[in-house]
Amino acid sequence: MTYPNPYFQPPVAPPGPPTVAIRRSVLLLLSIVVVAGTAAGAGLIGYSIGKGRSDDTVVAATTSTHTNSDSSPSTEESTVPSVDRKPMGEAATNGSAGVTLNRVMSPATIDFYDSDFVAKKPRAGTRFVLVALKVANNGQKPMSPLYVIDARLTDDRGREFSVVEDNGLMRENFSRNLSDELPDDLQPGLSAEVYYAFEVPLEADIVAFGFRDDAAEYDAPWTEYTVAIR
């Protein structure tokens, strides 16, 4: 029978292969990297969220500040385009029509022809405005002097008034002295004195007379004169 030797020490196991140690080191390193990356990512996300909130706050504050500090309209927004109106007596051209505004009156009556001339009063609540013009035909063909232009009046509220229907039957246009007879056709290059009658509300403050070439498009711009009614 063999008794165990109390002084016997079992041999120490040889160290494991180097591959195992390397793997453990790599795993440890990867763990550290993952932990660090997660923390950094969380920090970046928090920074981005905070930054986004900060930017939103700044934009809102800027908008609010701009609105409050700039409550009055800017110069560009508040500027109303001025109307370039010519003074009475100055010649003006619109398309093939030339005009000089000579007089603007408000007569109590106007004589219209109806088998004979009859003095007509304006209707209740209205008044007549009579405009005297020198109209020139600058076009290429003869035209009736009464239809060389379209004409209108404008008041201080922007309302527009058209010529009365019987404008061609006024004494001033229908029957004149032989020395000043209104021709049936106004030849190119010639001019004639023509009258335009309007009926407007009594309270209308007339500020402008406008005209444009009768042959122009319906949306063609108007040429305007400043009006002083005598």
PDB file of N, CA and C in Angstrom, residues 10-106:
ATOM      1  N   PRO A  10       1.720  19.380  -6.398  1.00  0.00           N
ATOM      2  CA  PRO A  10       1.400  19.091  -7.816  1.00  0.00           C
ATOM      3  C   PRO A  10       2.013  20.154  -8.725  1.00  0.00           C
ATOM      4  N   PRO A  11       2.403  19.758  -9.842  1.00  0.00           N
ATOM      5  CA  PRO A  11       3.034  20.731 -10.794  1.00  0.00           C
ATOM      6  C   PRO A  11       2.028  21.814 -11.201  1.00  0.00           C
ATOM      7  N   VAL A  12       2.595  23.036 -11.313  1.00  0.00           N
ATOM      8  CA  VAL A  12       1.759  24.197 -11.743  1.00  0.00           C
ATOM      9  C   VAL A  12       1.384  24.048 -13.209  1.00  0.00           C
ATOM     10  N   ALA A  13       0.097  24.307 -13.488  1.00  0.00           N
ATOM     11  CA  ALA A  13      -0.351  24.155 -14.878  1.00  0.00           C
ATOM     12  C   ALA A  13       0.301  25.226 -15.741  1.00  0.00           C
ATOM     13  N   PRO A  14       0.722  24.851 -16.892  1.00  0.00           N
ATOM     14  CA  PRO A  14       1.388  25.845 -17.783  1.00  0.00           C
ATOM     15  C   PRO A  14       0.386  26.929 -18.186  1.00  0.00           C
ATOM     16  N   PRO A  15       0.899  28.130 -18.398  1.00  0.00           N
ATOM     17  CA  PRO A  15      -0.009  29.240 -18.795  1.00  0.00           C
ATOM     18  C   PRO A  15      -0.743  28.917 -20.076  1.00  0.00           C
ATOM     19  N   GLY A  16      -1.993  29.435 -20.159  1.00  0.00           N
ATOM     20  CA  GLY A  16      -2.801  29.194 -21.360  1.00  0.00           C
ATOM     21  C   GLY A  16      -2.154  29.800 -22.591  1.00  0.00           C
ATOM     22  N   PRO A  17      -2.635  29.401 -23.681  1.00  0.00           N
ATOM     23  CA  PRO A  17      -2.053  29.942 -24.912  1.00  0.00           C
ATOM     24  C   PRO A  17      -2.242  31.465 -24.978  1.00  0.00           C
ATOM     25  N   PRO A  18      -1.350  32.183 -25.647  1.00  0.00           N
ATOM     26  CA  PRO A  18      -1.411  33.659 -25.709  1.00  0.00           C
ATOM     27  C   PRO A  18      -2.703  34.152 -26.342  1.00  0.00           C
ATOM     28  N   THR A  19      -3.312  33.352 -27.211  1.00  0.00           N
ATOM     29  CA  THR A  19      -4.527  33.804 -27.922  1.00  0.00           C
ATOM     30  C   THR A  19      -5.642  34.134 -26.956  1.00  0.00           C
ATOM     31  N   VAL A  20      -5.768  33.327 -25.895  1.00  0.00           N
ATOM     32  CA  VAL A  20      -6.835  33.544 -24.921  1.00  0.00           C
ATOM     33  C   VAL A  20      -6.645  34.876 -24.212  1.00  0.00           C
ATOM     34  N   ALA A  21      -5.431  35.180 -23.822  1.00  0.00           N
ATOM     35  CA  ALA A  21      -5.143  36.444 -23.134  1.00  0.00           C
ATOM     36  C   ALA A  21      -5.412  37.629 -24.040  1.00  0.00           C
ATOM     37  N   ILE A  22      -5.047  37.493 -25.308  1.00  0.00           N
ATOM     38  CA  ILE A  22      -5.271  38.590 -26.258  1.00  0.00           C
ATOM     39  C   ILE A  22      -6.762  38.848 -26.436  1.00  0.00           C
ATOM     40  N   ARG A  23      -7.528  37.728 -26.535  1.00  0.00           N
ATOM     41  CA  ARG A  23      -8.971  37.877 -26.704  1.00  0.00           C
ATOM     42  C   ARG A  23      -9.590  38.589 -25.515  1.00  0.00           C
ATOM     43  N   ARG A  24      -9.121  38.198 -24.311  1.00  0.00           N
ATOM     44  CA  ARG A  24      -9.670  38.851 -23.118  1.00  0.00           C
ATOM     45  C   ARG A  24      -9.351  40.345 -23.119  1.00  0.00           C
ATOM     46  N   SER A  25      -8.154  40.689 -23.518  1.00  0.00           N
ATOM     47  CA  SER A  25      -7.769  42.112 -23.563  1.00  0.00           C
ATOM     48  C   SER A  25      -8.596  42.879 -24.585  1.00  0.00           C
ATOM     49  N   VAL A  26      -8.820  42.260 -25.732  1.00  0.00           N
ATOM     50  CA  VAL A  26      -9.608  42.923 -26.789  1.00  0.00           C
ATOM     51  C   VAL A  26     -11.041  43.142 -26.315  1.00  0.00           C
ATOM     52  N   LEU A  27     -11.607  42.091 -25.656  1.00  0.00           N
ATOM     53  CA  LEU A  27     -12.969  42.231 -25.166  1.00  0.00           C
ATOM     54  C   LEU A  27     -13.074  43.334 -24.142  1.00  0.00           C
ATOM     55  N   LEU A  28     -12.060  43.409 -23.244  1.00  0.00           N
ATOM     56  CA  LEU A  28     -12.067  44.448 -22.229  1.00  0.00           C
ATOM     57  C   LEU A  28     -11.986  45.833 -22.866  1.00  0.00           C
ATOM     58  N   LEU A  29     -11.114  45.947 -23.860  1.00  0.00           N
ATOM     59  CA  LEU A  29     -10.949  47.235 -24.554  1.00  0.00           C
ATOM     60  C   LEU A  29     -12.231  47.644 -25.272  1.00  0.00           C
ATOM     61  N   LEU A  30     -12.874  46.670 -25.932  1.00  0.00           N
ATOM     62  CA  LEU A  30     -14.124  46.951 -26.640  1.00  0.00           C
ATOM     63  C   LEU A  30     -15.207  47.404 -25.671  1.00  0.00           C
ATOM     64  N   SER A  31     -15.244  46.779 -24.500  1.00  0.00           N
ATOM     65  CA  SER A  31     -16.238  47.173 -23.508  1.00  0.00           C
ATOM     66  C   SER A  31     -16.060  48.623 -23.100  1.00  0.00           C
ATOM     67  N   ILE A  32     -14.764  48.977 -22.900  1.00  0.00           N
ATOM     68  CA  ILE A  32     -14.474  50.362 -22.499  1.00  0.00           C
ATOM     69  C   ILE A  32     -14.898  51.335 -23.598  1.00  0.00           C
ATOM     70  N   VAL A  33     -14.598  50.955 -24.849  1.00  0.00           N
ATOM     71  CA  VAL A  33     -14.940  51.830 -25.990  1.00  0.00           C
ATOM     72  C   VAL A  33     -16.443  51.991 -26.116  1.00  0.00           C
ATOM     73  N   VAL A  34     -17.176  50.860 -25.962  1.00  0.00           N
ATOM     74  CA  VAL A  34     -18.627  50.921 -26.079  1.00  0.00           C
ATOM     75  C   VAL A  34     -19.226  51.826 -25.021  1.00  0.00           C
ATOM     76  N   VAL A  35     -18.747  51.660 -23.773  1.00  0.00           N
ATOM     77  CA  VAL A  35     -19.252  52.470 -22.672  1.00  0.00           C
ATOM     78  C   VAL A  35     -18.971  53.949 -22.925  1.00  0.00           C
ATOM     79  N   ALA A  36     -17.731  54.216 -23.347  1.00  0.00           N
ATOM     80  CA  ALA A  36     -17.360  55.615 -23.607  1.00  0.00           C
ATOM     81  C   ALA A  36     -18.169  56.181 -24.762  1.00  0.00           C
ATOM     82  N   GLY A  37     -18.358  55.367 -25.810  1.00  0.00           N
ATOM     83  CA  GLY A  37     -19.120  55.838 -26.969  1.00  0.00           C
ATOM     84  C   GLY A  37     -20.563  56.112 -26.616  1.00  0.00           C
ATOM     85  N   THR A  38     -21.118  55.223 -25.779  1.00  0.00           N
ATOM     86  CA  THR A  38     -22.516  55.434 -25.366  1.00  0.00           C
ATOM     87  C   THR A  38     -22.664  56.731 -24.594  1.00  0.00           C
ATOM     88  N   ALA A  39     -21.729  56.968 -23.704  1.00  0.00           N
ATOM     89  CA  ALA A  39     -21.782  58.196 -22.914  1.00  0.00           C
ATOM     90  C   ALA A  39     -21.628  59.418 -23.797  1.00  0.00           C
ATOM     91  N   ALA A  40     -20.680  59.330 -24.753  1.00  0.00           N
ATOM     92  CA  ALA A  40     -20.469  60.476 -25.652  1.00  0.00           C
ATOM     93  C   ALA A  40     -21.677  60.714 -26.518  1.00  0.00           C
ATOM     94  N   GLY A  41     -22.268  59.592 -27.022  1.00  0.00           N
ATOM     95  CA  GLY A  41     -23.452  59.733 -27.866  1.00  0.00           C
ATOM     96  C   GLY A  41     -24.595  60.365 -27.108  1.00  0.00           C
ATOM     97  N   ALA A  42     -24.770  59.934 -25.871  1.00  0.00           N
ATOM     98  CA  ALA A  42     -25.839  60.503 -25.060  1.00  0.00           C
ATOM     99  C   ALA A  42     -25.609  61.992 -24.844  1.00  0.00           C
ATOM    100  N   GLY A  43     -24.305  62.328 -24.631  1.00  0.00           N
ATOM    101  CA  GLY A  43     -23.980  63.745 -24.452  1.00  0.00           C
ATOM    102  C   GLY A  43     -24.276  64.553 -25.686  1.00  0.00           C
ATOM    103  N   LEU A  44     -23.920  63.983 -26.868  1.00  0.00           N
ATOM    104  CA  LEU A  44     -24.170  64.697 -28.126  1.00  0.00           C
ATOM    105  C   LEU A  44     -25.661  64.864 -28.371  1.00  0.00           C
ATOM    106  N   ILE A  45     -26.415  63.792 -28.085  1.00  0.00           N
ATOM    107  CA  ILE A  45     -27.866  63.877 -28.278  1.00  0.00           C
ATOM    108  C   ILE A  45     -28.455  64.943 -27.376  1.00  0.00           C
ATOM    109  N   GLY A  46     -28.030  64.945 -26.129  1.00  0.00           N
ATOM    110  CA  GLY A  46     -28.531  65.945 -25.204  1.00  0.00           C
ATOM    111  C   GLY A  46     -28.148  67.338 -25.633  1.00  0.00           C
ATOM    112  N   TYR A  47     -26.898  67.476 -26.173  1.00  0.00           N
ATOM    113  CA  TYR A  47     -26.450  68.792 -26.644  1.00  0.00           C
ATOM    114  C   TYR A  47     -27.283  69.249 -27.823  1.00  0.00           C
ATOM    115  N   SER A  48     -27.532  68.266 -28.742  1.00  0.00           N
ATOM    116  CA  SER A  48     -28.310  68.627 -29.931  1.00  0.00           C
ATOM    117  C   SER A  48     -29.720  69.046 -29.556  1.00  0.00           C
ATOM    118  N   ILE A  49     -30.329  68.276 -28.651  1.00  0.00           N
ATOM    119  CA  ILE A  49     -31.689  68.619 -28.231  1.00  0.00           C
ATOM    120  C   ILE A  49     -31.702  69.973 -27.563  1.00  0.00           C
ATOM    121  N   GLY A  50     -30.735  70.178 -26.681  1.00  0.00           N
ATOM    122  CA  GLY A  50     -30.662  71.461 -25.997  1.00  0.00           C
ATOM    123  C   GLY A  50     -30.404  72.586 -26.962  1.00  0.00           C
ATOM    124  N   LYS A  51     -29.509  72.321 -27.940  1.00  0.00           N
ATOM    125  CA  LYS A  51     -29.208  73.352 -28.933  1.00  0.00           C
ATOM    126  C   LYS A  51     -30.435  73.679 -29.757  1.00  0.00           C
ATOM    127  N   GLY A  52     -31.176  72.612 -30.175  1.00  0.00           N
ATOM    128  CA  GLY A  52     -32.385  72.855 -30.961  1.00  0.00           C
ATOM    129  C   GLY A  52     -33.381  73.680 -30.191  1.00  0.00           C
ATOM    130  N   ARG A  53     -33.550  73.374 -28.928  1.00  0.00           N
ATOM    131  CA  ARG A  53     -34.482  74.138 -28.109  1.00  0.00           C
ATOM    132  C   ARG A  53     -34.010  75.574 -27.963  1.00  0.00           C
ATOM    133  N   SER A  54     -32.695  75.738 -27.797  1.00  0.00           N
ATOM    134  CA  SER A  54     -32.150  77.080 -27.662  1.00  0.00           C
ATOM    135  C   SER A  54     -32.383  77.889 -28.920  1.00  0.00           C
ATOM    136  N   ASP A  55     -32.133  77.260 -30.107  1.00  0.00           N
ATOM    137  CA  ASP A  55     -32.336  77.966 -31.371  1.00  0.00           C
ATOM    138  C   ASP A  55     -33.788  78.366 -31.547  1.00  0.00           C
ATOM    139  N   ASP A  56     -34.709  77.423 -31.227  1.00  0.00           N
ATOM    140  CA  ASP A  56     -36.121  77.734 -31.348  1.00  0.00           C
ATOM    141  C   ASP A  56     -36.480  78.921 -30.474  1.00  0.00           C
ATOM    142  N   THR A  57     -35.942  78.933 -29.281  1.00  0.00           N
ATOM    143  CA  THR A  57     -36.227  80.020 -28.364  1.00  0.00           C
ATOM    144  C   THR A  57     -35.710  81.332 -28.910  1.00  0.00           C
ATOM    145  N   VAL A  58     -34.498  81.301 -29.494  1.00  0.00           N
ATOM    146  CA  VAL A  58     -33.910  82.520 -30.030  1.00  0.00           C
ATOM    147  C   VAL A  58     -34.735  83.035 -31.200  1.00  0.00           C
ATOM    148  N   VAL A  59     -35.138  82.125 -32.091  1.00  0.00           N
ATOM    149  CA  VAL A  59     -35.933  82.543 -33.237  1.00  0.00           C
ATOM    150  C   VAL A  59     -37.239  83.165 -32.788  1.00  0.00           C
ATOM    151  N   ALA A  60     -37.899  82.495 -31.839  1.00  0.00           N
ATOM    152  CA  ALA A  60     -39.168  83.023 -31.359  1.00  0.00           C
ATOM    153  C   ALA A  60     -38.972  84.382 -30.713  1.00  0.00           C
ATOM    154  N   ALA A  61     -37.894  84.496 -29.944  1.00  0.00           N
ATOM    155  CA  ALA A  61     -37.640  85.766 -29.286  1.00  0.00           C
ATOM    156  C   ALA A  61     -37.331  86.843 -30.311  1.00  0.00           C
ATOM    157  N   THR A  62     -36.541  86.479 -31.341  1.00  0.00           N
ATOM    158  CA  THR A  62     -36.207  87.462 -32.371  1.00  0.00           C
ATOM    159  C   THR A  62     -37.454  87.917 -33.105  1.00  0.00           C
ATOM    160  N   THR A  63     -38.311  86.944 -33.439  1.00  0.00           N
ATOM    161  CA  THR A  63     -39.545  87.300 -34.134  1.00  0.00           C
ATOM    162  C   THR A  63     -40.409  88.211 -33.287  1.00  0.00           C
ATOM    163  N   SER A  64     -40.520  87.841 -32.018  1.00  0.00           N
ATOM    164  CA  SER A  64     -41.346  88.644 -31.126  1.00  0.00           C
ATOM    165  C   SER A  64     -40.771  90.037 -30.977  1.00  0.00           C
ATOM    166  N   THR A  65     -39.423  90.111 -30.829  1.00  0.00           N
ATOM    167  CA  THR A  65     -38.790  91.411 -30.662  1.00  0.00           C
ATOM    168  C   THR A  65     -38.976  92.258 -31.900  1.00  0.00           C
ATOM    169  N   HIS A  66     -38.821  91.637 -33.095  1.00  0.00           N
ATOM    170  CA  HIS A  66     -38.976  92.379 -34.343  1.00  0.00           C
ATOM    171  C   HIS A  66     -40.391  92.923 -34.479  1.00  0.00           C
ATOM    172  N   THR A  67     -41.345  92.088 -34.106  1.00  0.00           N
ATOM    173  CA  THR A  67     -42.742  92.515 -34.228  1.00  0.00           C
ATOM    174  C   THR A  67     -43.051  93.666 -33.296  1.00  0.00           C
ATOM    175  N   ASN A  68     -42.517  93.564 -32.053  1.00  0.00           N
ATOM    176  CA  ASN A  68     -42.825  94.587 -31.076  1.00  0.00           C
ATOM    177  C   ASN A  68     -42.097  95.886 -31.370  1.00  0.00           C
ATOM    178  N   SER A  69     -40.810  95.775 -31.765  1.00  0.00           N
ATOM    179  CA  SER A  69     -40.017  96.974 -31.964  1.00  0.00           C
ATOM    180  C   SER A  69     -40.299  97.626 -33.298  1.00  0.00           C
ATOM    181  N   ASP A  70     -40.919  96.880 -34.220  1.00  0.00           N
ATOM    182  CA  ASP A  70     -41.183  97.430 -35.547  1.00  0.00           C
ATOM    183  C   ASP A  70     -42.685  97.411 -35.816  1.00  0.00           C
ATOM    184  N   SER A  71     -43.451  97.887 -34.830  1.00  0.00           N
ATOM    185  CA  SER A  71     -44.895  97.814 -34.953  1.00  0.00           C
ATOM    186  C   SER A  71     -45.408  98.714 -36.065  1.00  0.00           C
ATOM    187  N   SER A  72     -44.700  99.829 -36.327  1.00  0.00           N
ATOM    188  CA  SER A  72     -45.120 100.689 -37.427  1.00  0.00           C
ATOM    189  C   SER A  72     -44.630 100.121 -38.736  1.00  0.00           C
ATOM    190  N   PRO A  73     -45.378 100.290 -39.852  1.00  0.00           N
ATOM    191  CA  PRO A  73     -44.976  99.718 -41.127  1.00  0.00           C
ATOM    192  C   PRO A  73     -43.654 100.296 -41.578  1.00  0.00           C
ATOM    193  N   SER A  74     -42.889  99.467 -42.288  1.00  0.00           N
ATOM    194  CA  SER A  74     -41.627  99.942 -42.820  1.00  0.00           C
ATOM    195  C   SER A  74     -41.894 100.983 -43.890  1.00  0.00           C
ATOM    196  N   THR A  75     -40.832 101.713 -44.268  1.00  0.00           N
ATOM    197  CA  THR A  75     -40.983 102.769 -45.269  1.00  0.00           C
ATOM    198  C   THR A  75     -41.488 102.196 -46.570  1.00  0.00           C
ATOM    199  N   GLU A  76     -40.964 100.996 -46.929  1.00  0.00           N
ATOM    200  CA  GLU A  76     -41.363 100.390 -48.189  1.00  0.00           C
ATOM    201  C   GLU A  76     -42.839 100.020 -48.185  1.00  0.00           C
ATOM    202  N   GLU A  77     -43.340  99.511 -47.043  1.00  0.00           N
ATOM    203  CA  GLU A  77     -44.725  99.082 -46.966  1.00  0.00           C
ATOM    204  C   GLU A  77     -45.680 100.270 -46.890  1.00  0.00           C
ATOM    205  N   SER A  78     -45.244 101.327 -46.204  1.00  0.00           N
ATOM    206  CA  SER A  78     -46.150 102.434 -45.967  1.00  0.00           C
ATOM    207  C   SER A  78     -46.137 103.455 -47.093  1.00  0.00           C
ATOM    208  N   THR A  79     -45.171 103.343 -48.004  1.00  0.00           N
ATOM    209  CA  THR A  79     -45.107 104.309 -49.093  1.00  0.00           C
ATOM    210  C   THR A  79     -46.214 104.043 -50.095  1.00  0.00           C
ATOM    211  N   VAL A  80     -47.044 105.035 -50.333  1.00  0.00           N
ATOM    212  CA  VAL A  80     -48.116 104.927 -51.322  1.00  0.00           C
ATOM    213  C   VAL A  80     -47.626 105.580 -52.610  1.00  0.00           C
ATOM    214  N   PRO A  81     -47.662 104.840 -53.720  1.00  0.00           N
ATOM    215  CA  PRO A  81     -47.185 105.429 -54.966  1.00  0.00           C
ATOM    216  C   PRO A  81     -47.956 106.704 -55.300  1.00  0.00           C
ATOM    217  N   SER A  82     -47.237 107.777 -55.547  1.00  0.00           N
ATOM    218  CA  SER A  82     -47.875 109.031 -55.880  1.00  0.00           C
ATOM    219  C   SER A  82     -48.323 109.027 -57.335  1.00  0.00           C
ATOM    220  N   VAL A  83     -49.443 109.707 -57.593  1.00  0.00           N
ATOM    221  CA  VAL A  83     -49.965 109.798 -58.946  1.00  0.00           C
ATOM    222  C   VAL A  83     -49.314 110.994 -59.626  1.00  0.00           C
ATOM    223  N   ASP A  84     -48.727 110.761 -60.790  1.00  0.00           N
ATOM    224  CA  ASP A  84     -48.078 111.833 -61.527  1.00  0.00           C
ATOM    225  C   ASP A  84     -49.138 112.553 -62.358  1.00  0.00           C
ATOM    226  N   ARG A  85     -49.708 113.627 -61.792  1.00  0.00           N
ATOM    227  CA  ARG A  85     -50.756 114.375 -62.460  1.00  0.00           C
ATOM    228  C   ARG A  85     -50.189 115.665 -63.046  1.00  0.00           C
ATOM    229  N   LYS A  86     -50.641 115.987 -64.244  1.00  0.00           N
ATOM    230  CA  LYS A  86     -50.175 117.182 -64.923  1.00  0.00           C
ATOM    231  C   LYS A  86     -51.033 118.376 -64.525  1.00  0.00           C
ATOM    232  N   PRO A  87     -50.472 119.568 -64.551  1.00  0.00           N
ATOM    233  CA  PRO A  87     -51.267 120.757 -64.253  1.00  0.00           C
ATOM    234  C   PRO A  87     -52.102 121.162 -65.466  1.00  0.00           C
ATOM    235  N   MET A  88     -53.183 121.867 -65.202  1.00  0.00           N
ATOM    236  CA  MET A  88     -54.038 122.353 -66.286  1.00  0.00           C
ATOM    237  C   MET A  88     -53.224 123.266 -67.205  1.00  0.00           C
ATOM    238  N   GLY A  89     -53.487 123.144 -68.501  1.00  0.00           N
ATOM    239  CA  GLY A  89     -52.796 123.967 -69.477  1.00  0.00           C
ATOM    240  C   GLY A  89     -51.568 123.322 -70.077  1.00  0.00           C
ATOM    241  N   GLU A  90     -51.116 122.210 -69.507  1.00  0.00           N
ATOM    242  CA  GLU A  90     -49.939 121.518 -70.036  1.00  0.00           C
ATOM    243  C   GLU A  90     -50.382 120.420 -71.002  1.00  0.00           C
ATOM    244  N   ALA A  91     -49.711 120.331 -72.147  1.00  0.00           N
ATOM    245  CA  ALA A  91     -50.057 119.311 -73.139  1.00  0.00           C
ATOM    246  C   ALA A  91     -49.613 117.935 -72.655  1.00  0.00           C
ATOM    247  N   ALA A  92     -50.435 116.921 -72.966  1.00  0.00           N
ATOM    248  CA  ALA A  92     -50.122 115.544 -72.585  1.00  0.00           C
ATOM    249  C   ALA A  92     -50.488 114.622 -73.732  1.00  0.00           C
ATOM    250  N   THR A  93     -49.838 113.452 -73.765  1.00  0.00           N
ATOM    251  CA  THR A  93     -50.077 112.477 -74.825  1.00  0.00           C
ATOM    252  C   THR A  93     -50.334 111.114 -74.222  1.00  0.00           C
ATOM    253  N   ASN A  94     -51.305 110.408 -74.770  1.00  0.00           N
ATOM    254  CA  ASN A  94     -51.588 109.036 -74.371  1.00  0.00           C
ATOM    255  C   ASN A  94     -51.888 108.261 -75.647  1.00  0.00           C
ATOM    256  N   GLY A  95     -50.987 107.382 -76.042  1.00  0.00           N
ATOM    257  CA  GLY A  95     -51.138 106.672 -77.305  1.00  0.00           C
ATOM    258  C   GLY A  95     -51.100 107.651 -78.466  1.00  0.00           C
ATOM    259  N   SER A  96     -52.102 107.620 -79.315  1.00  0.00           N
ATOM    260  CA  SER A  96     -52.170 108.529 -80.464  1.00  0.00           C
ATOM    261  C   SER A  96     -53.033 109.751 -80.171  1.00  0.00           C
ATOM    262  N   ALA A  97     -53.398 109.954 -78.918  1.00  0.00           N
ATOM    263  CA  ALA A  97     -54.245 111.091 -78.531  1.00  0.00           C
ATOM    264  C   ALA A  97     -53.421 112.125 -77.780  1.00  0.00           C
ATOM    265  N   GLY A  98     -53.588 113.380 -78.202  1.00  0.00           N
ATOM    266  CA  GLY A  98     -52.964 114.489 -77.489  1.00  0.00           C
ATOM    267  C   GLY A  98     -54.041 115.344 -76.849  1.00  0.00           C
ATOM    268  N   VAL A  99     -53.793 115.834 -75.640  1.00  0.00           N
ATOM    269  CA  VAL A  99     -54.810 116.599 -74.904  1.00  0.00           C
ATOM    270  C   VAL A  99     -54.150 117.760 -74.178  1.00  0.00           C
ATOM    271  N   THR A 100     -54.860 118.886 -74.151  1.00  0.00           N
ATOM    272  CA  THR A 100     -54.526 119.999 -73.269  1.00  0.00           C
ATOM    273  C   THR A 100     -55.789 120.363 -72.508  1.00  0.00           C
ATOM    274  N   LEU A 101     -55.744 120.253 -71.192  1.00  0.00           N
ATOM    275  CA  LEU A 101     -56.907 120.590 -70.353  1.00  0.00           C
ATOM    276  C   LEU A 101     -56.927 122.102 -70.132  1.00  0.00           C
ATOM    277  N   ASN A 102     -57.984 122.759 -70.617  1.00  0.00           N
ATOM    278  CA  ASN A 102     -58.059 124.222 -70.552  1.00  0.00           C
ATOM    279  C   ASN A 102     -58.917 124.729 -69.402  1.00  0.00           C
ATOM    280  N   ARG A 103     -60.122 124.178 -69.238  1.00  0.00           N
ATOM    281  CA  ARG A 103     -61.035 124.683 -68.210  1.00  0.00           C
ATOM    282  C   ARG A 103     -61.867 123.548 -67.631  1.00  0.00           C
ATOM    283  N   VAL A 104     -62.240 123.706 -66.334  1.00  0.00           N
ATOM    284  CA  VAL A 104     -63.171 122.786 -65.667  1.00  0.00           C
ATOM    285  C   VAL A 104     -64.179 123.645 -64.929  1.00  0.00           C
ATOM    286  N   MET A 105     -65.469 123.481 -65.256  1.00  0.00           N
ATOM    287  CA  MET A 105     -66.525 124.329 -64.699  1.00  0.00           C
ATOM    288  C   MET A 105     -67.624 123.467 -64.085  1.00  0.00           C
ATOM    289  N   SER A 106     -68.484 124.122 -63.284  1.00  0.00           N
ATOM    290  CA  SER A 106     -69.643 123.435 -62.721  1.00  0.00           C
ATOM    291  C   SER A 106     -70.878 124.297 -62.989  1.00  0.00           C
TER     292      SER A 106
END
